[in-house]
mmCIF file of C-alpha atoms in Angstrom:
data_model
loop_
_atom_site.group_PDB
_atom_site.id
_atom_site.type_symbol
_atom_site.label_atom_id
_atom_site.label_comp_id
_atom_site.label_asym_id
_atom_site.label_seq_id
_atom_site.Cartn_x
_atom_site.Cartn_y
_atom_site.Cartn_z
ATOM 1 C CA MET A 139 -49.951 234.397 113.045
ATOM 2 C CA ILE A 140 -47.847 231.980 115.046
ATOM 3 C CA ALA A 141 -44.760 230.492 113.456
ATOM 4 C CA ALA A 142 -44.285 226.766 113.235
ATOM 5 C CA GLY A 143 -42.429 225.294 116.168
ATOM 6 C CA SER A 144 -43.516 227.944 118.659
ATOM 7 C CA GLU A 145 -46.217 225.868 120.336
ATOM 8 C CA ASP A 146 -44.262 225.982 123.601
ATOM 9 C CA ARG A 147 -44.748 229.785 123.754
ATOM 10 C CA LEU A 148 -48.500 229.755 123.106
ATOM 11 C CA ASP A 149 -49.414 229.922 126.790
ATOM 12 C CA ASP A 150 -47.433 233.152 127.223
ATOM 13 C CA ARG A 151 -49.711 235.062 124.866
ATOM 14 C CA ASP A 152 -53.357 234.224 125.511
ATOM 15 C CA PRO A 153 -54.274 231.041 127.410
ATOM 16 C CA ALA A 154 -57.774 230.808 125.912
ATOM 17 C CA GLY A 155 -56.501 231.384 122.380
ATOM 18 C CA ALA A 156 -53.607 229.027 122.964
ATOM 19 C CA GLU A 157 -56.002 226.261 123.938
ATOM 20 C CA VAL A 158 -58.034 226.790 120.775
ATOM 21 C CA ILE A 159 -54.904 226.747 118.619
ATOM 22 C CA SER A 160 -53.711 223.626 120.414
ATOM 23 C CA GLN A 161 -57.047 221.897 119.818
ATOM 24 C CA VAL A 162 -56.951 222.844 116.120
ATOM 25 C CA PHE A 163 -53.514 221.222 115.845
ATOM 26 C CA ILE A 164 -54.691 218.131 117.734
ATOM 27 C CA TYR A 165 -57.831 217.898 115.601
ATOM 28 C CA ARG A 166 -55.913 218.142 112.328
ATOM 29 C CA LYS A 167 -53.335 215.571 113.419
ATOM 30 C CA ALA A 168 -55.939 213.119 114.681
ATOM 31 C CA LEU A 169 -58.177 213.678 111.665
ATOM 32 C CA ARG A 170 -55.539 212.289 109.304
ATOM 33 C CA ASN A 171 -55.595 209.011 111.226
ATOM 34 C CA THR A 172 -59.344 209.003 111.820
ATOM 35 C CA LEU A 173 -60.146 209.274 108.126
ATOM 36 C CA TRP A 174 -58.483 205.944 107.361
ATOM 37 C CA ILE A 175 -59.193 204.167 110.655
ATOM 38 C CA GLY A 176 -62.985 204.318 110.357
ATOM 39 C CA PRO A 177 -63.286 202.589 106.979
ATOM 40 C CA ILE A 178 -60.708 199.938 107.883
ATOM 41 C CA ALA A 179 -62.454 199.068 111.149
ATOM 42 C CA GLY A 180 -65.782 199.185 109.336
ATOM 43 C CA VAL A 181 -64.712 196.775 106.609
ATOM 44 C CA ILE A 182 -63.062 194.452 109.145
ATOM 45 C CA HIS A 183 -66.429 194.085 110.887
ATOM 46 C CA LEU A 184 -68.657 194.474 107.850
ATOM 47 C CA LEU A 185 -67.370 191.626 105.687
ATOM 48 C CA PRO A 186 -67.555 188.707 108.163
ATOM 49 C CA SER A 187 -70.896 189.856 109.530
ATOM 50 C CA LEU A 188 -72.266 190.301 106.013
ATOM 51 C CA TYR A 189 -71.276 186.717 105.223
ATOM 52 C CA ILE A 190 -72.989 185.386 108.359
ATOM 53 C CA LEU A 191 -76.115 187.507 107.870
ATOM 54 C CA THR A 192 -76.378 186.364 104.238
ATOM 55 C CA PHE A 193 -76.168 182.764 105.432
ATOM 56 C CA VAL A 194 -78.914 183.457 108.003
ATOM 57 C CA ALA A 195 -81.075 185.178 105.385
ATOM 58 C CA LEU A 196 -80.791 182.173 103.069
ATOM 59 C CA HIS A 197 -81.818 179.846 105.899
ATOM 60 C CA LEU A 198 -84.697 182.152 106.718
ATOM 61 C CA ILE A 199 -85.891 181.965 103.121
ATOM 62 C CA ASN A 200 -85.586 178.170 103.017
ATOM 63 C CA TRP A 201 -87.001 177.420 106.469
ATOM 64 C CA GLY A 202 -89.616 180.099 106.770
ATOM 65 C CA VAL A 203 -90.111 182.517 109.612
ATOM 66 C CA ALA A 204 -92.001 180.125 111.906
ATOM 67 C CA ARG A 205 -89.391 177.355 111.811
ATOM 68 C CA PHE A 206 -86.540 179.848 112.135
ATOM 69 C CA SER A 207 -88.230 181.473 115.153
ATOM 70 C CA MET A 208 -88.726 178.075 116.787
ATOM 71 C CA THR A 209 -85.043 177.294 116.264
ATOM 72 C CA LEU A 210 -84.124 180.552 117.997
ATOM 73 C CA LEU A 211 -86.517 179.765 120.858
ATOM 74 C CA ARG A 212 -84.981 176.324 121.347
ATOM 75 C CA ARG A 213 -81.418 177.619 121.068
ATOM 76 C CA PRO A 214 -81.247 181.178 122.445
ATOM 77 C CA GLU A 215 -77.472 181.322 122.034
ATOM 78 C CA ASP A 216 -78.059 181.472 118.279
ATOM 79 C CA GLY A 217 -80.277 184.507 118.804
ATOM 80 C CA ILE A 218 -77.594 186.169 120.907
ATOM 81 C CA LEU A 219 -75.032 185.438 118.199
ATOM 82 C CA LEU A 220 -77.395 186.831 115.569
ATOM 83 C CA GLY A 221 -77.841 190.022 117.608
ATOM 84 C CA TYR A 222 -74.087 190.336 118.064
ATOM 85 C CA VAL A 223 -73.469 189.912 114.345
ATOM 86 C CA SER A 224 -76.204 192.440 113.566
ATOM 87 C CA ILE A 225 -74.522 194.997 115.844
ATOM 88 C CA MET A 226 -71.190 194.302 114.133
ATOM 89 C CA PHE A 227 -72.790 194.804 110.726
ATOM 90 C CA THR A 228 -74.557 198.010 111.744
ATOM 91 C CA CYS A 229 -71.471 199.591 113.322
ATOM 92 C CA GLY A 230 -69.239 198.530 110.429
ATOM 93 C CA ALA A 231 -71.643 199.994 107.889
ATOM 94 C CA ALA A 232 -71.903 203.186 109.956
ATOM 95 C CA LEU A 233 -68.117 203.605 109.960
ATOM 96 C CA VAL A 234 -67.903 203.191 106.191
ATOM 97 C CA VAL A 235 -70.818 205.567 105.561
ATOM 98 C CA CYS A 236 -69.353 208.138 107.980
ATOM 99 C CA ARG A 237 -66.176 208.294 105.939
ATOM 100 C CA LEU A 238 -68.190 208.824 102.767
ATOM 101 C CA SER A 239 -70.271 211.613 104.307
ATOM 102 C CA PHE A 240 -67.440 213.347 106.166
ATOM 103 C CA LYS A 241 -67.039 216.213 103.710
ATOM 104 C CA GLY A 242 -70.661 217.296 104.043
ATOM 105 C CA GLN A 243 -71.201 216.757 107.773
ATOM 106 C CA PRO A 244 -67.865 216.398 109.591
ATOM 107 C CA TRP A 245 -69.181 216.788 113.142
ATOM 108 C CA ASN A 246 -72.020 214.304 112.693
ATOM 109 C CA SER A 247 -69.636 211.846 111.049
ATOM 110 C CA LEU A 248 -67.189 212.195 113.940
ATOM 111 C CA GLN A 249 -69.919 211.566 116.499
ATOM 112 C CA VAL A 250 -71.192 208.440 114.759
ATOM 113 C CA SER A 251 -67.640 207.171 114.177
ATOM 114 C CA TYR A 252 -66.737 207.671 117.835
ATOM 115 C CA TRP A 253 -69.801 205.912 119.212
ATOM 116 C CA SER A 254 -69.614 203.105 116.643
ATOM 117 C CA MET A 255 -65.980 202.490 117.566
ATOM 118 C CA ALA A 256 -66.916 202.562 121.266
ATOM 119 C CA ILE A 257 -69.627 199.944 120.702
ATOM 120 C CA LEU A 258 -67.324 197.774 118.602
ATOM 121 C CA LEU A 259 -64.573 197.963 121.204
ATOM 122 C CA SER A 260 -66.962 197.079 124.015
ATOM 123 C CA ILE A 261 -68.283 194.004 122.204
ATOM 124 C CA MET A 262 -64.769 193.018 121.114
ATOM 125 C CA VAL A 263 -64.592 190.787 124.202
ATOM 126 C CA LEU A 264 -67.174 188.460 122.647
ATOM 127 C CA SER A 265 -65.614 188.544 119.205
ATOM 128 C CA PRO A 266 -63.762 185.617 117.678
ATOM 129 C CA CYS A 267 -61.039 188.119 116.755
ATOM 130 C CA CYS A 268 -60.539 189.389 120.318
ATOM 131 C CA ILE A 269 -56.809 188.868 119.809
ATOM 132 C CA MET A 270 -56.995 192.107 117.803
ATOM 133 C CA ALA A 271 -58.352 194.085 120.773
ATOM 134 C CA PRO A 272 -55.106 196.089 121.283
ATOM 135 C CA PHE A 273 -55.199 197.127 117.616
ATOM 136 C CA PHE A 274 -58.817 198.228 117.968
ATOM 137 C CA LEU A 275 -57.980 200.016 121.212
ATOM 138 C CA PHE A 276 -55.339 202.026 119.349
ATOM 139 C CA MET A 277 -57.850 202.867 116.620
ATOM 140 C CA PHE A 278 -60.500 203.839 119.163
ATOM 141 C CA LEU A 279 -58.097 206.133 121.017
ATOM 142 C CA GLU A 280 -57.200 207.915 117.772
ATOM 143 C CA VAL A 281 -60.876 208.427 116.921
ATOM 144 C CA ARG A 282 -61.525 209.567 120.501
ATOM 145 C CA GLU A 283 -58.753 212.156 120.316
ATOM 146 C CA CYS A 284 -60.236 213.575 117.117
ATOM 147 C CA TYR A 285 -63.742 213.500 118.603
ATOM 148 C CA LEU A 286 -62.731 215.350 121.776
ATOM 149 C CA ALA A 287 -60.814 218.032 119.865
ATOM 150 C CA GLY A 288 -63.691 218.387 117.405
ATOM 151 C CA ARG A 289 -66.214 218.666 120.232
ATOM 152 C CA PHE A 290 -64.132 221.383 121.873
ATOM 153 C CA LEU A 291 -63.934 223.336 118.615
ATOM 154 C CA VAL A 292 -67.649 222.947 117.877
ATOM 155 C CA ASN A 293 -68.506 224.124 121.398
ATOM 156 C CA LYS A 294 -66.314 227.189 120.808
ATOM 157 C CA GLY A 295 -68.309 227.956 117.640
ATOM 158 C CA PHE A 296 -65.912 226.737 114.947
ATOM 159 C CA ASP A 297 -67.060 225.073 111.747
ATOM 160 C CA LEU A 298 -64.993 221.924 111.223
ATOM 161 C CA ARG A 299 -65.200 222.264 107.442
ATOM 162 C CA ASN A 300 -63.119 225.445 107.329
ATOM 163 C CA LEU A 301 -60.905 225.873 110.350
ATOM 164 C CA PRO A 302 -58.553 228.866 110.526
ATOM 165 C CA ASP A 303 -54.906 228.349 109.618
ATOM 166 C CA TYR A 304 -52.421 228.773 112.436
#
């Protein structure tokens, strides 16, 4: 058992074990942030896109599929916007669902959270809220840190639900 505050002496003992212990510490620290970042980023993207998609669905009901399709053919930028909003909705919903399912499947939830955040960050350039890109970059880097530490631990054979105490 290694006492608290002795992380600087871990490399003197066993380099392979020290790396595992270091990754467990990194994973636990990043997990605290990741568990609240995912739902916040999800809701930030879910609510506006849900409003827009509801508006589109109501127009689709009123206009019919044929007229709506013709409108998209005449104005392809609306189709691109609709695709963008659909991606926002899907990634936002995935982030919220990942937080809800984290207890049962932590590794799968981390993978989906990481890739959803990566997609959201990459399409942030087109977003009307691109002024928030540094905030989303911070959130993505926190999720990435947790994902990389979790991937290392899973590759070493650890179960993320019950990690050993160090």
